[in-house]
């Protein structure tokens, strides 16, 4: 009957929807990865003088040197 078809399609559609805990897990992993990347960036920059004083960033502007710690 038409009612059974509607119920079947509704159940089928709901099977494809991710459940709430799955969404939460994916969002949590993404948050952890971005947080780790942000902290790693801060750790790499924390000892640089131009992080705290922007005038340090522009000293010797046309010929800026790259510190050995900035190479990957």
Coordinates of C-alpha atoms in Angstrom, one line a residue:
X1 CA 0.0 0.0 0.0
X2 CA 0.9 3.6 -0.2
X3 CA 1.4 3.9 3.5
X4 CA 3.8 1.0 3.6
X5 CA 5.8 2.6 0.8
X6 CA 6.0 5.9 2.7
X7 CA 7.2 4.1 5.8
X8 CA 9.8 2.2 3.8
X9 CA 11.2 5.3 2.1
X10 CA 11.2 7.1 5.5
X11 CA 13.2 4.3 7.1
X12 CA 15.5 4.0 4.1
X13 CA 16.2 7.8 4.2
X14 CA 16.9 7.7 8.0
X15 CA 19.4 4.9 7.5
X16 CA 21.6 7.2 5.5
X17 CA 21.6 10.0 8.1
X18 CA 24.6 9.9 10.3
X19 CA 23.8 9.4 14.0
X20 CA 24.6 12.1 16.5
X21 CA 27.5 10.2 18.2
X22 CA 29.2 9.7 14.8
X23 CA 28.9 13.4 14.0
X24 CA 30.3 14.2 17.5
X25 CA 33.3 11.8 17.0
X26 CA 34.1 13.3 13.6
X27 CA 33.9 16.9 14.9
X28 CA 36.0 15.9 17.9
X29 CA 38.8 14.4 15.8
X30 CA 38.8 17.5 13.6
X31 CA 39.1 19.7 16.6
X32 CA 41.9 17.7 18.1
X33 CA 43.9 17.8 14.8
X34 CA 43.5 21.6 14.4
X35 CA 44.3 22.2 18.0
X36 CA 47.5 20.1 17.7
X37 CA 48.5 22.0 14.5
X38 CA 47.9 25.3 16.3
X39 CA 50.0 24.4 19.3
X40 CA 52.8 23.1 17.1
X41 CA 52.7 26.5 15.3
X42 CA 53.0 28.3 18.6
X43 CA 55.8 26.1 19.8
X44 CA 57.7 26.8 16.6
X45 CA 57.2 30.6 16.9
X46 CA 57.4 31.1 20.7
X47 CA 61.1 31.8 20.8
X48 CA 61.1 34.2 17.8
X49 CA 61.5 37.9 18.7
X50 CA 59.2 39.1 16.0
X51 CA 56.2 37.2 17.5
X52 CA 56.0 39.8 20.3
X53 CA 57.4 42.9 18.6
X54 CA 56.2 43.6 15.0
X55 CA 59.0 46.1 14.5
X56 CA 61.5 43.2 14.7
X57 CA 59.7 41.7 11.7
X58 CA 60.6 44.6 9.4
X59 CA 64.2 45.1 10.5
X60 CA 66.4 44.7 7.4
X61 CA 63.3 44.4 5.2
X62 CA 64.7 44.1 1.6
X63 CA 67.1 41.4 2.6
X64 CA 65.5 39.3 5.2
X65 CA 67.3 36.2 6.4
X66 CA 65.6 32.9 7.2
X67 CA 66.6 31.3 10.5
X68 CA 67.8 27.7 10.4
X69 CA 64.9 26.7 12.7
X70 CA 62.4 27.9 10.0
X71 CA 63.5 25.3 7.5
X72 CA 61.5 22.1 7.6

